[in-house]
mmCIF file of the C-alpha atoms, coordinates in Angstrom:
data_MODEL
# 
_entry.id   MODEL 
# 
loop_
_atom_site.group_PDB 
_atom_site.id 
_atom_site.type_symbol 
_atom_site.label_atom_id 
_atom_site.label_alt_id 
_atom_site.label_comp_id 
_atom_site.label_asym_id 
_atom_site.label_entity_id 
_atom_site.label_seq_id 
_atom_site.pdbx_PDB_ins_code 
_atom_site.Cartn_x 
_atom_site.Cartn_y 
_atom_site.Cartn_z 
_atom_site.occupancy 
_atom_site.B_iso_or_equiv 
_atom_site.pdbx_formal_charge 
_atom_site.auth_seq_id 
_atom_site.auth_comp_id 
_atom_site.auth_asym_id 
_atom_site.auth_atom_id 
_atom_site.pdbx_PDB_model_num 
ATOM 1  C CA . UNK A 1 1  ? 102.368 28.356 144.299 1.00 0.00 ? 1  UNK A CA 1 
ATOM 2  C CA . UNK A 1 2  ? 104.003 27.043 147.272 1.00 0.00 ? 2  UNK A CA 1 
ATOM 3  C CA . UNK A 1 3  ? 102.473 27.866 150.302 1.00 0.00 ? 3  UNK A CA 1 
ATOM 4  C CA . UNK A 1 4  ? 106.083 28.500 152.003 1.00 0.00 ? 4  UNK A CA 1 
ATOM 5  C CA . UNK A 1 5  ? 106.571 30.697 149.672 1.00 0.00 ? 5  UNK A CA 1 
ATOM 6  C CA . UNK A 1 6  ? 103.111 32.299 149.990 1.00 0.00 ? 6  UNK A CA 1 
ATOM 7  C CA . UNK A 1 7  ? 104.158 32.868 153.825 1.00 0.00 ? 7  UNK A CA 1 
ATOM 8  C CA . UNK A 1 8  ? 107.565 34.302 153.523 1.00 0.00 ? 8  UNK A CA 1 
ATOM 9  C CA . UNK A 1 9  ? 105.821 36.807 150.932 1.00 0.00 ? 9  UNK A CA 1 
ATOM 10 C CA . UNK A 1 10 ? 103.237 37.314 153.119 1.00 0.00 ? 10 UNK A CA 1 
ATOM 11 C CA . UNK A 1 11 ? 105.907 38.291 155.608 1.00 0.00 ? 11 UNK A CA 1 
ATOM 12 C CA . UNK A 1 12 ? 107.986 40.480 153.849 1.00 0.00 ? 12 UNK A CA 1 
ATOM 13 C CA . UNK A 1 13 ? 105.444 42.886 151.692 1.00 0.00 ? 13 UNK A CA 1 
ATOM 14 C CA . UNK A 1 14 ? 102.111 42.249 153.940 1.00 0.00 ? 14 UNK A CA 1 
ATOM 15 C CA . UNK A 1 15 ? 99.307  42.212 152.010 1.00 0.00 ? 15 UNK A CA 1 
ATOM 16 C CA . UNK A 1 16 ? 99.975  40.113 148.718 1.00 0.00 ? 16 UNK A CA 1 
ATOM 17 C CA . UNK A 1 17 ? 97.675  39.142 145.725 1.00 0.00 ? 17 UNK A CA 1 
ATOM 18 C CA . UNK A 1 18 ? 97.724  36.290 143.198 1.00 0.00 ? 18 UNK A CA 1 
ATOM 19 C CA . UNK A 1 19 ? 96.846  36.610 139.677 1.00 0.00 ? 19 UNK A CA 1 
ATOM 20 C CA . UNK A 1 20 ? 97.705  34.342 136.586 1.00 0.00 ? 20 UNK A CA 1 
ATOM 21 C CA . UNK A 1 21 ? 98.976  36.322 133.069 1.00 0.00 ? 21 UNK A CA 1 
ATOM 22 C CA . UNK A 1 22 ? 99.476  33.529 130.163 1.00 0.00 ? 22 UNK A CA 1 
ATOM 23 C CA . UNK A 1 23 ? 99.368  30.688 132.217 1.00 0.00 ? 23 UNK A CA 1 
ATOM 24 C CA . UNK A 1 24 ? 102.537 32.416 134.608 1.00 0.00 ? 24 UNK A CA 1 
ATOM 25 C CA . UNK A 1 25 ? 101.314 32.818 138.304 1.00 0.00 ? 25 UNK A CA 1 
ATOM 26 C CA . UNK A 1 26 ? 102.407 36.669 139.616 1.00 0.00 ? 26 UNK A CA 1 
ATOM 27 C CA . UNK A 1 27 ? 101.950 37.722 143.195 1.00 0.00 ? 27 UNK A CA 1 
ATOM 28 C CA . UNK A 1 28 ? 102.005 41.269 143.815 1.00 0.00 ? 28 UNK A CA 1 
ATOM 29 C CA . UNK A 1 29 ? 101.626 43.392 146.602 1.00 0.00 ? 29 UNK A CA 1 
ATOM 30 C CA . UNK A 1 30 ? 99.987  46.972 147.195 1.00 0.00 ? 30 UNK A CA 1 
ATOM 31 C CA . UNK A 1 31 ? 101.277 50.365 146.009 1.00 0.00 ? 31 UNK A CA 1 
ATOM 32 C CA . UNK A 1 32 ? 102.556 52.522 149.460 1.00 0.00 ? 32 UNK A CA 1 
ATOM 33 C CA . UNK A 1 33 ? 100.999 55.653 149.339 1.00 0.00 ? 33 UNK A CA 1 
ATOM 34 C CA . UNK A 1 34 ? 104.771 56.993 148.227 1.00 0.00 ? 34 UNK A CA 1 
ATOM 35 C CA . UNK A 1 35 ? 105.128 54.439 145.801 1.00 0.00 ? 35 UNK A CA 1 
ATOM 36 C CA . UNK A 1 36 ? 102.232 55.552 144.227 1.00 0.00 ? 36 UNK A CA 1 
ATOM 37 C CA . UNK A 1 37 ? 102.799 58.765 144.350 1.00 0.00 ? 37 UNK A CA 1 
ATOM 38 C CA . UNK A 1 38 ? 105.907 58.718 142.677 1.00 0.00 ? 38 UNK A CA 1 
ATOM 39 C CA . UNK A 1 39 ? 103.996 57.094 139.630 1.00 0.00 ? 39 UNK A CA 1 
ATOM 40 C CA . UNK A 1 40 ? 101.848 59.785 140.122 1.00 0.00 ? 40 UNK A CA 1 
ATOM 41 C CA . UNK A 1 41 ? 104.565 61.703 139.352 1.00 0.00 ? 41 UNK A CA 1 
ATOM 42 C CA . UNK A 1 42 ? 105.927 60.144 136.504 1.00 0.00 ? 42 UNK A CA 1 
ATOM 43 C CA . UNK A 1 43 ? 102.782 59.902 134.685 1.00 0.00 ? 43 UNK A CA 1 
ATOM 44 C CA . UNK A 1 44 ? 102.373 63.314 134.559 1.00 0.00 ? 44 UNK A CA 1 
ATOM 45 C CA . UNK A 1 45 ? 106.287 64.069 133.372 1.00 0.00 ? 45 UNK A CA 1 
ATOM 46 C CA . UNK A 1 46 ? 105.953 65.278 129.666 1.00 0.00 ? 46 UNK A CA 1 
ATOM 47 C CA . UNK A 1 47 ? 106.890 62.895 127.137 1.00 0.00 ? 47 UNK A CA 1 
ATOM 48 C CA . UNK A 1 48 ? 106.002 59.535 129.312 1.00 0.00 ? 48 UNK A CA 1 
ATOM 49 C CA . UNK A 1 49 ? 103.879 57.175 127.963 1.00 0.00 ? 49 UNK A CA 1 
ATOM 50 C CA . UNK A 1 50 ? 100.420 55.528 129.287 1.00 0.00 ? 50 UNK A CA 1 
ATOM 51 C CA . UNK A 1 51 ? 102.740 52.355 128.943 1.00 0.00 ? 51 UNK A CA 1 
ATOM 52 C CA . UNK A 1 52 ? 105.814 53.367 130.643 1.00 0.00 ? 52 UNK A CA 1 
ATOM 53 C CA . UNK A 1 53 ? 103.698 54.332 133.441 1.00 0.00 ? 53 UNK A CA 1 
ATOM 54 C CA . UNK A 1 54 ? 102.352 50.664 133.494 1.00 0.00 ? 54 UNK A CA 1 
ATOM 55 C CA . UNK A 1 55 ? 105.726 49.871 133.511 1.00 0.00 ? 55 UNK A CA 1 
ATOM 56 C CA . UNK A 1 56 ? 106.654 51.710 137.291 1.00 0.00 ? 56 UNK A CA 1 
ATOM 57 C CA . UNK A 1 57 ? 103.365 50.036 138.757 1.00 0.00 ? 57 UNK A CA 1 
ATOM 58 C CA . UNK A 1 58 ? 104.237 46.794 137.931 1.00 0.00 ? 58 UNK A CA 1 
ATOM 59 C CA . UNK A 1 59 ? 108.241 46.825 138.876 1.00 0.00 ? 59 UNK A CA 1 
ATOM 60 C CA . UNK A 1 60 ? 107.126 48.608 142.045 1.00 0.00 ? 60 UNK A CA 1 
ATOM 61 C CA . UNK A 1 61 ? 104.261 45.547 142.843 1.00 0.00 ? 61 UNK A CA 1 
ATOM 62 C CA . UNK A 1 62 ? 105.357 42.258 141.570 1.00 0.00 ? 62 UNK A CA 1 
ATOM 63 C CA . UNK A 1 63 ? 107.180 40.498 143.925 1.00 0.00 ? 63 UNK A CA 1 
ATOM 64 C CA . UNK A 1 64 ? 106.861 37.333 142.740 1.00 0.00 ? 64 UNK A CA 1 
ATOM 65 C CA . UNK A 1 65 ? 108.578 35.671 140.178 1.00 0.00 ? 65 UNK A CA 1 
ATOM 66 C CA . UNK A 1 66 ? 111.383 37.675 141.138 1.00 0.00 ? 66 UNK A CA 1 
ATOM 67 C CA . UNK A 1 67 ? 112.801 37.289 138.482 1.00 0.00 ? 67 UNK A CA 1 
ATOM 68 C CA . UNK A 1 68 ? 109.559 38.577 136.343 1.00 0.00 ? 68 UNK A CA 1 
ATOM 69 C CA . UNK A 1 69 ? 110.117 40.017 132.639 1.00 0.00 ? 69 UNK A CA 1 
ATOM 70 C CA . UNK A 1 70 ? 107.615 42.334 131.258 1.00 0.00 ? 70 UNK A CA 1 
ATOM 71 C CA . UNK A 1 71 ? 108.659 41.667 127.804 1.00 0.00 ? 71 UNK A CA 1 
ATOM 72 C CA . UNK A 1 72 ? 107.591 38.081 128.013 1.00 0.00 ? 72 UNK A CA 1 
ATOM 73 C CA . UNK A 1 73 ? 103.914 39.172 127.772 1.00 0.00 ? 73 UNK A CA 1 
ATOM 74 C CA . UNK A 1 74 ? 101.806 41.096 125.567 1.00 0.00 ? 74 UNK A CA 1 
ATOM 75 C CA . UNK A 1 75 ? 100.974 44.614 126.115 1.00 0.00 ? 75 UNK A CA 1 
ATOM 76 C CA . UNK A 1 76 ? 97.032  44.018 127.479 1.00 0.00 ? 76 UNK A CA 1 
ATOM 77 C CA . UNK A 1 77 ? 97.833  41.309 129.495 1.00 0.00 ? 77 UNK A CA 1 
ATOM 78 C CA . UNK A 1 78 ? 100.953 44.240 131.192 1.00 0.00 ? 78 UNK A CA 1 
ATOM 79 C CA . UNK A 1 79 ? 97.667  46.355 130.922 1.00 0.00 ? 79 UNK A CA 1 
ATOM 80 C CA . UNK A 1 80 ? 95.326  44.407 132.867 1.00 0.00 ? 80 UNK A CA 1 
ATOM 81 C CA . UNK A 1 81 ? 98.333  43.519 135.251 1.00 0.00 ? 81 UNK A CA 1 
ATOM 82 C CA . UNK A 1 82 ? 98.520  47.289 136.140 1.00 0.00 ? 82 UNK A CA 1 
ATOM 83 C CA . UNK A 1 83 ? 94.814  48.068 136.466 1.00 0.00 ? 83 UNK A CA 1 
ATOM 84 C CA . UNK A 1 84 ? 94.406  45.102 138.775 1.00 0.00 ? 84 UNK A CA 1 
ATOM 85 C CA . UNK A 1 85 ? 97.323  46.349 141.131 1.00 0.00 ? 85 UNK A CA 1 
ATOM 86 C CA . UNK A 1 86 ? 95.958  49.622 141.432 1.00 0.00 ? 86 UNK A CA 1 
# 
């Protein structure tokens, strides 16, 4: 990843990560204590699943591609992407 890039993240969200998922380089940055919360939240709404949940972590964190498509990757590898972000 371009370390311009890396910098203007950096600058924007503050503390910022780097994984890889199928070869695809994501940076992602922490969960605010809101932001969490409000997965909190809609984890424990009835009729949510473990996935969906997964879901809200990730669209909250990633901020890099922007452009970044959960449906492009299997479910463990959106898995492992959440558990690593929180």
């Amino acid at each position: 990843l371009d370390a311009g890039i890396l910098f203007e993240l950096k600058k924007k969200h503050g503390s910022i990560f780097q994984t890889e998922i199928k070869g695809s380089e994501i940076v992602f940055k922490e969960l605010t204590f809101s932001e969490f919360d409000k997965v909190a939240a809609y984890k424990s709404t009835e009729g949510i699943s473990s996935a969906d949940a997964e879901d809200e972590i990730i669209r909250a964190s990633v901020v890099y591609p922007e452009d970044f498509d959960l449906n492009k990757f299997p479910p463990g590898a959106i898995s492992s992407l959440a558990e690593q972000i929180v």
